[in-house]
Amino acid sequence: MIREAYSSGGLYRGLEEILVGRHPLDAQKITSRICGVCPLAHSLAAAYCLEDALGLSAQVPPNGRLLRNLIYGANFLHNHILHFYHLALPDYLDPSLLSGRLAALGGLLSAGVPPGEGRFSASETESLVSHYLEALEVRRKAHELEALFGGRTPHDMAIVPGGVTYRPSLSEVEAYRFRLKEIRGFMESRYVPDLFLFLARHRDHFALGRGGNLLSFGCFPLRDGALGVSDRLFPAGVFRAGRVEPLDVAKITESIASSWYEGEACAAPLRGRAEPAPGREGRYSWVKSPRYGGEPFEVGPAARVRIGLELGDAAFRDMAWEFLREAGAGPDDLASVAGRHLARGIEAAYLAHQLEGWLDALDLRGPIAVPVAIPNEADGCGLTCAPRGALGHWMRIRDGRIRNYQVISPTTWNASPRDGAGVPGPIERALIGTRVRGDGRVEAGRIVRSFDPCLACAIH
Ligand code: NFE
């Protein structure tokens, strides 16, 4: 049994420090560089943050909202396909079952299962690995969708505070529609069936790596003039002690009790700054420990779907229940290794369907942005969900420059070390108490991977 677990991030990055003293508009372009996998989420959170500071959140025109949803939605689908086929599935495949041209690929895949313990037959393994290859092409198509409206990928040029910079032509809209259909075709014929095959063979993984508290900031605004956390496709909320509650952002704090920093012991974002203190005695990570009401919370697909089952619209709830029934699982099973994979499938399928509607709603002659003027003094907060979970950016402007910029990324929540009260973070908690065979590496790897961690985002 795993008795203790410590989650550590070993590389300091310092992007928050780089921003101090810079022009507020730099924040969006620089924070996008936190990560090459979810840059659109950072680009959006920074734009929301500036719009909040400037009092512009309600003025972004409908096209601005729709085009951002379409650019970011493509990136969101890309992330979930990436996680299932290229990051998680190899942990479950036995490459020795591959033959013919796929056998050459076998050597590149990690031997995820101990010899003879794979749960997929030789023909299933071959089929999954050929879909692994197809998924590379599908991810390229998703990147093309981002670039069509975003200018390029991974770091877009279109999302700005106030809206977007680029009005697509009708032919670009149709090019998006065509590629989206291809991606949806892959999801319906490959991703969803492969996900259910995976779940059927790993039903015991609903009991593996279970979580507790869940939190979502929500994402994909559905209504103009409401770019806060209300009216989002995946709703904001908190799941604690068996119930869903409204989100109260004022309850968020960040502890550095186990992290290599010096500063205010348990500051809320924007209150106090933590300075790096490499090698500080008794600490074990560069990741800080975000807490909500003093407690750790898991963020990500399980949180979004669990909260969406209560607060989401009827179409989302219907689809989520249908997937749960087919998987033989219930809402409480979502925060588990199998449940996190299932939740990604639910939200990818629902989002792909929504993208088409947003495309139809574009008004190609309407405005795409409103002008911005930077004040001398303002504070802002931008909240969204990155594919891996709740993402917040906080900014303080003084004398027309950035005085303080704070980011709390999804993996900061999930991979956080123990806080001042000694309470472990969500990944640590999911590991502790797990019954393992041998040295436990197989079970531990699968649990950690189910959160889809990204330490580049977590430390920023
Ligand atoms: Ni680097 Fe990211 C996502 C963000 S995870 S991938 O999704 O924000 O902390």
Short mmCIF file of C-alpha atoms in Angstrom, two decimals, residues 135-368:
data_model
loop_
_atom_site.label_atom_id
_atom_site.label_comp_id
_atom_site.label_asym_id
_atom_site.label_seq_id
_atom_site.Cartn_x
_atom_site.Cartn_y
_atom_site.Cartn_z
CA ALA A 135 -4.98 10.88 -33.66
CA LEU A 136 -1.69 12.62 -34.54
CA GLU A 137 -3.30 13.75 -37.80
CA VAL A 138 -6.49 14.80 -36.01
CA ARG A 139 -4.49 16.93 -33.57
CA ARG A 140 -2.86 18.64 -36.56
CA LYS A 141 -6.34 19.42 -37.88
CA ALA A 142 -7.37 20.87 -34.52
CA HIS A 143 -4.26 23.08 -34.66
CA GLU A 144 -5.33 24.21 -38.11
CA LEU A 145 -8.71 25.24 -36.67
CA GLU A 146 -6.96 27.34 -34.03
CA ALA A 147 -4.74 28.96 -36.66
CA LEU A 148 -7.64 29.72 -39.04
CA PHE A 149 -9.17 32.21 -36.59
CA GLY A 150 -6.23 32.70 -34.21
CA GLY A 151 -3.53 33.53 -36.77
CA ARG A 152 -1.15 30.75 -35.77
CA THR A 153 -0.68 28.02 -33.24
CA PRO A 154 0.23 27.23 -30.50
CA HIS A 155 0.46 30.93 -29.53
CA ASP A 156 -2.48 32.79 -31.06
CA MET A 157 -2.32 36.38 -32.24
CA ALA A 158 -6.06 37.07 -32.30
CA ILE A 159 -7.27 37.05 -28.69
CA VAL A 160 -6.79 40.50 -27.12
CA PRO A 161 -8.41 42.41 -24.27
CA GLY A 162 -11.62 43.80 -25.76
CA GLY A 163 -12.28 40.99 -28.26
CA VAL A 164 -10.28 39.56 -31.17
CA THR A 165 -8.11 41.15 -33.85
CA TYR A 166 -9.16 39.08 -36.85
CA ARG A 167 -12.45 38.88 -38.74
CA PRO A 168 -12.50 35.60 -40.69
CA SER A 169 -13.76 35.40 -44.27
CA LEU A 170 -16.65 33.16 -45.30
CA SER A 171 -14.21 30.71 -46.89
CA GLU A 172 -12.27 30.47 -43.60
CA VAL A 173 -15.51 29.81 -41.73
CA GLU A 174 -16.27 27.00 -44.17
CA ALA A 175 -12.71 25.67 -43.87
CA TYR A 176 -13.24 25.53 -40.07
CA ARG A 177 -16.57 23.75 -40.56
CA PHE A 178 -15.01 21.15 -42.89
CA ARG A 179 -12.13 20.30 -40.55
CA LEU A 180 -14.43 20.28 -37.53
CA LYS A 181 -16.59 17.65 -39.27
CA GLU A 182 -13.49 15.51 -39.81
CA ILE A 183 -12.53 15.82 -36.15
CA ARG A 184 -16.07 14.98 -35.05
CA GLY A 185 -16.01 11.96 -37.34
CA PHE A 186 -12.84 10.74 -35.61
CA MET A 187 -14.37 11.32 -32.20
CA GLU A 188 -17.53 9.39 -33.05
CA SER A 189 -15.86 6.49 -34.86
CA ARG A 190 -12.65 6.19 -32.81
CA TYR A 191 -12.33 8.22 -29.60
CA VAL A 192 -15.69 7.45 -27.98
CA PRO A 193 -15.73 3.71 -28.88
CA ASP A 194 -12.06 3.35 -27.80
CA LEU A 195 -12.86 5.15 -24.54
CA PHE A 196 -15.69 2.71 -23.79
CA LEU A 197 -13.49 -0.26 -24.66
CA PHE A 198 -10.89 1.12 -22.25
CA LEU A 199 -13.51 1.60 -19.52
CA ALA A 200 -14.98 -1.87 -20.04
CA ARG A 201 -11.52 -3.40 -19.50
CA HIS A 202 -10.65 -1.16 -16.55
CA ARG A 203 -13.82 -1.00 -14.49
CA ASP A 204 -11.70 -1.44 -11.36
CA HIS A 205 -10.09 1.93 -12.17
CA PHE A 206 -13.27 3.66 -10.98
CA ALA A 207 -11.99 2.67 -7.52
CA LEU A 208 -8.41 3.76 -8.22
CA GLY A 209 -7.04 7.22 -7.35
CA ARG A 210 -10.27 8.62 -5.99
CA GLY A 211 -10.65 12.31 -5.20
CA GLY A 212 -12.75 14.43 -2.85
CA ASN A 213 -13.45 18.15 -3.21
CA LEU A 214 -13.95 19.44 -6.77
CA LEU A 215 -13.79 22.98 -8.15
CA SER A 216 -14.46 24.61 -11.54
CA PHE A 217 -14.28 28.20 -12.79
CA GLY A 218 -16.31 27.20 -15.85
CA CYS A 219 -15.44 28.05 -19.46
CA PHE A 220 -16.91 29.03 -22.84
CA PRO A 221 -19.19 32.02 -22.14
CA LEU A 222 -22.65 31.56 -23.64
CA ARG A 223 -24.04 35.06 -23.27
CA ASP A 224 -22.77 38.46 -24.32
CA GLY A 225 -22.00 40.91 -21.57
CA ALA A 226 -21.44 38.07 -19.10
CA LEU A 227 -17.79 37.18 -19.33
CA GLY A 228 -17.63 36.43 -15.61
CA VAL A 229 -18.11 32.89 -14.38
CA SER A 230 -21.89 32.77 -14.89
CA ASP A 231 -23.51 31.51 -18.10
CA ARG A 232 -20.72 29.26 -19.23
CA LEU A 233 -21.05 26.04 -21.25
CA PHE A 234 -19.22 24.19 -18.47
CA PRO A 235 -20.45 25.96 -15.33
CA ALA A 236 -18.45 27.31 -12.41
CA GLY A 237 -19.01 25.84 -8.97
CA VAL A 238 -17.63 23.92 -6.02
CA PHE A 239 -18.42 20.33 -5.02
CA ARG A 240 -17.78 19.70 -1.35
CA ALA A 241 -19.17 17.21 1.18
CA GLY A 242 -21.57 15.74 -1.39
CA ARG A 243 -23.12 19.03 -2.58
CA VAL A 244 -22.53 21.61 -5.27
CA GLU A 245 -22.16 25.20 -4.02
CA PRO A 246 -21.65 28.52 -5.83
CA LEU A 247 -18.03 29.59 -6.28
CA ASP A 248 -16.73 32.36 -4.01
CA VAL A 249 -13.43 33.58 -5.45
CA ALA A 250 -12.59 35.42 -2.21
CA LYS A 251 -12.04 32.03 -0.55
CA ILE A 252 -8.96 31.26 -2.69
CA THR A 253 -5.57 31.44 -0.97
CA GLU A 254 -2.13 30.09 -1.85
CA SER A 255 0.10 28.46 0.75
CA ILE A 256 3.89 28.21 0.41
CA ALA A 257 4.35 26.10 3.55
CA SER A 258 5.97 23.22 1.59
CA SER A 259 7.32 25.23 -1.34
CA TRP A 260 10.73 26.79 -2.00
CA TYR A 261 9.66 30.41 -1.51
CA GLU A 262 9.84 33.13 1.11
CA GLY A 263 7.07 35.63 1.72
CA GLU A 264 3.65 35.84 3.23
CA ALA A 265 2.87 32.37 4.59
CA CYS A 266 -0.62 32.00 3.16
CA ALA A 267 -1.49 34.90 0.89
CA ALA A 268 -4.51 35.36 -1.31
CA PRO A 269 -3.62 36.10 -4.94
CA LEU A 270 -2.38 39.72 -5.20
CA ARG A 271 -1.86 40.01 -1.45
CA GLY A 272 1.83 39.65 -0.83
CA ARG A 273 4.45 38.17 -3.12
CA ALA A 274 6.50 35.05 -2.62
CA GLU A 275 10.17 35.25 -3.57
CA PRO A 276 12.02 32.12 -4.71
CA ALA A 277 14.14 30.48 -1.99
CA PRO A 278 15.89 27.52 -3.65
CA GLY A 279 16.66 24.59 -1.38
CA ARG A 280 14.79 26.03 1.59
CA GLU A 281 14.94 23.53 4.44
CA GLY A 282 11.87 21.33 4.96
CA ARG A 283 10.25 22.24 1.63
CA TYR A 284 9.90 19.90 -1.32
CA SER A 285 8.40 21.62 -4.38
CA TRP A 286 8.33 24.73 -6.55
CA VAL A 287 4.57 24.20 -6.87
CA LYS A 288 2.57 26.28 -4.38
CA SER A 289 -0.57 25.03 -2.61
CA PRO A 290 -3.80 26.77 -3.66
CA ARG A 291 -6.63 26.20 -1.24
CA TYR A 292 -10.34 27.11 -1.27
CA GLY A 293 -11.76 27.86 2.16
CA GLY A 294 -8.50 26.40 3.47
CA GLU A 295 -9.01 23.00 1.78
CA PRO A 296 -7.44 21.32 -1.26
CA PHE A 297 -9.66 20.90 -4.35
CA GLU A 298 -9.24 18.76 -7.45
CA VAL A 299 -9.79 20.66 -10.70
CA GLY A 300 -10.27 19.36 -14.24
CA PRO A 301 -12.74 17.30 -16.26
CA ALA A 302 -14.11 15.32 -13.29
CA ALA A 303 -14.89 18.59 -11.49
CA ARG A 304 -16.48 20.20 -14.56
CA VAL A 305 -18.68 17.20 -15.31
CA ARG A 306 -19.66 16.61 -11.65
CA ILE A 307 -20.66 20.27 -11.28
CA GLY A 308 -22.22 20.33 -14.77
CA LEU A 309 -24.49 17.43 -13.76
CA GLU A 310 -26.13 19.84 -11.30
CA LEU A 311 -25.68 23.26 -12.90
CA GLY A 312 -25.24 22.50 -16.62
CA ASP A 313 -27.96 22.82 -19.23
CA ALA A 314 -30.37 19.96 -19.98
CA ALA A 315 -28.55 18.82 -23.14
CA PHE A 316 -25.26 18.54 -21.25
CA ARG A 317 -26.86 16.66 -18.36
CA ASP A 318 -28.54 14.22 -20.77
CA MET A 319 -25.30 13.49 -22.57
CA ALA A 320 -23.32 13.11 -19.33
CA TRP A 321 -25.91 10.70 -17.85
CA GLU A 322 -25.93 8.68 -21.08
CA PHE A 323 -22.13 8.28 -20.97
CA LEU A 324 -22.22 7.43 -17.25
CA ARG A 325 -24.92 4.77 -17.78
CA GLU A 326 -23.06 3.22 -20.66
CA ALA A 327 -19.89 3.09 -18.56
CA GLY A 328 -21.82 1.58 -15.64
CA ALA A 329 -20.71 4.44 -13.39
CA GLY A 330 -22.33 7.14 -11.25
CA PRO A 331 -21.50 10.81 -10.58
CA ASP A 332 -19.40 9.90 -7.54
CA ASP A 333 -17.16 7.74 -9.73
CA LEU A 334 -16.00 10.69 -11.85
CA ALA A 335 -13.15 11.65 -9.54
CA SER A 336 -11.18 8.44 -10.15
CA VAL A 337 -8.68 7.19 -12.75
CA ALA A 338 -11.39 5.79 -15.05
CA GLY A 339 -13.81 8.62 -14.23
CA ARG A 340 -11.36 11.34 -15.29
CA HIS A 341 -10.96 9.64 -18.70
CA LEU A 342 -14.74 9.29 -18.99
CA ALA A 343 -15.27 12.96 -18.05
CA ARG A 344 -12.85 14.08 -20.80
CA GLY A 345 -14.84 12.06 -23.33
CA ILE A 346 -18.13 13.59 -22.14
CA GLU A 347 -16.96 17.16 -22.42
CA ALA A 348 -15.09 16.67 -25.71
CA ALA A 349 -18.22 15.17 -27.31
CA TYR A 350 -20.44 17.96 -25.97
CA LEU A 351 -18.05 20.75 -26.93
CA ALA A 352 -17.54 19.46 -30.51
CA HIS A 353 -21.29 19.67 -30.98
CA GLN A 354 -21.43 23.26 -29.62
CA LEU A 355 -18.64 24.54 -31.89
CA GLU A 356 -20.84 24.08 -34.94
CA GLY A 357 -23.58 26.26 -33.38
CA TRP A 358 -21.09 29.03 -32.52
CA LEU A 359 -19.86 28.96 -36.10
CA ASP A 360 -23.44 29.48 -37.35
CA ALA A 361 -23.96 32.37 -34.93
CA LEU A 362 -21.04 34.47 -36.28
CA ASP A 363 -21.96 37.77 -37.93
CA LEU A 364 -19.13 38.28 -40.40
CA ARG A 365 -19.88 41.99 -40.75
CA GLY A 366 -20.35 42.78 -37.07
CA PRO A 367 -17.74 44.31 -34.73
CA ILE A 368 -15.06 42.04 -33.29
#
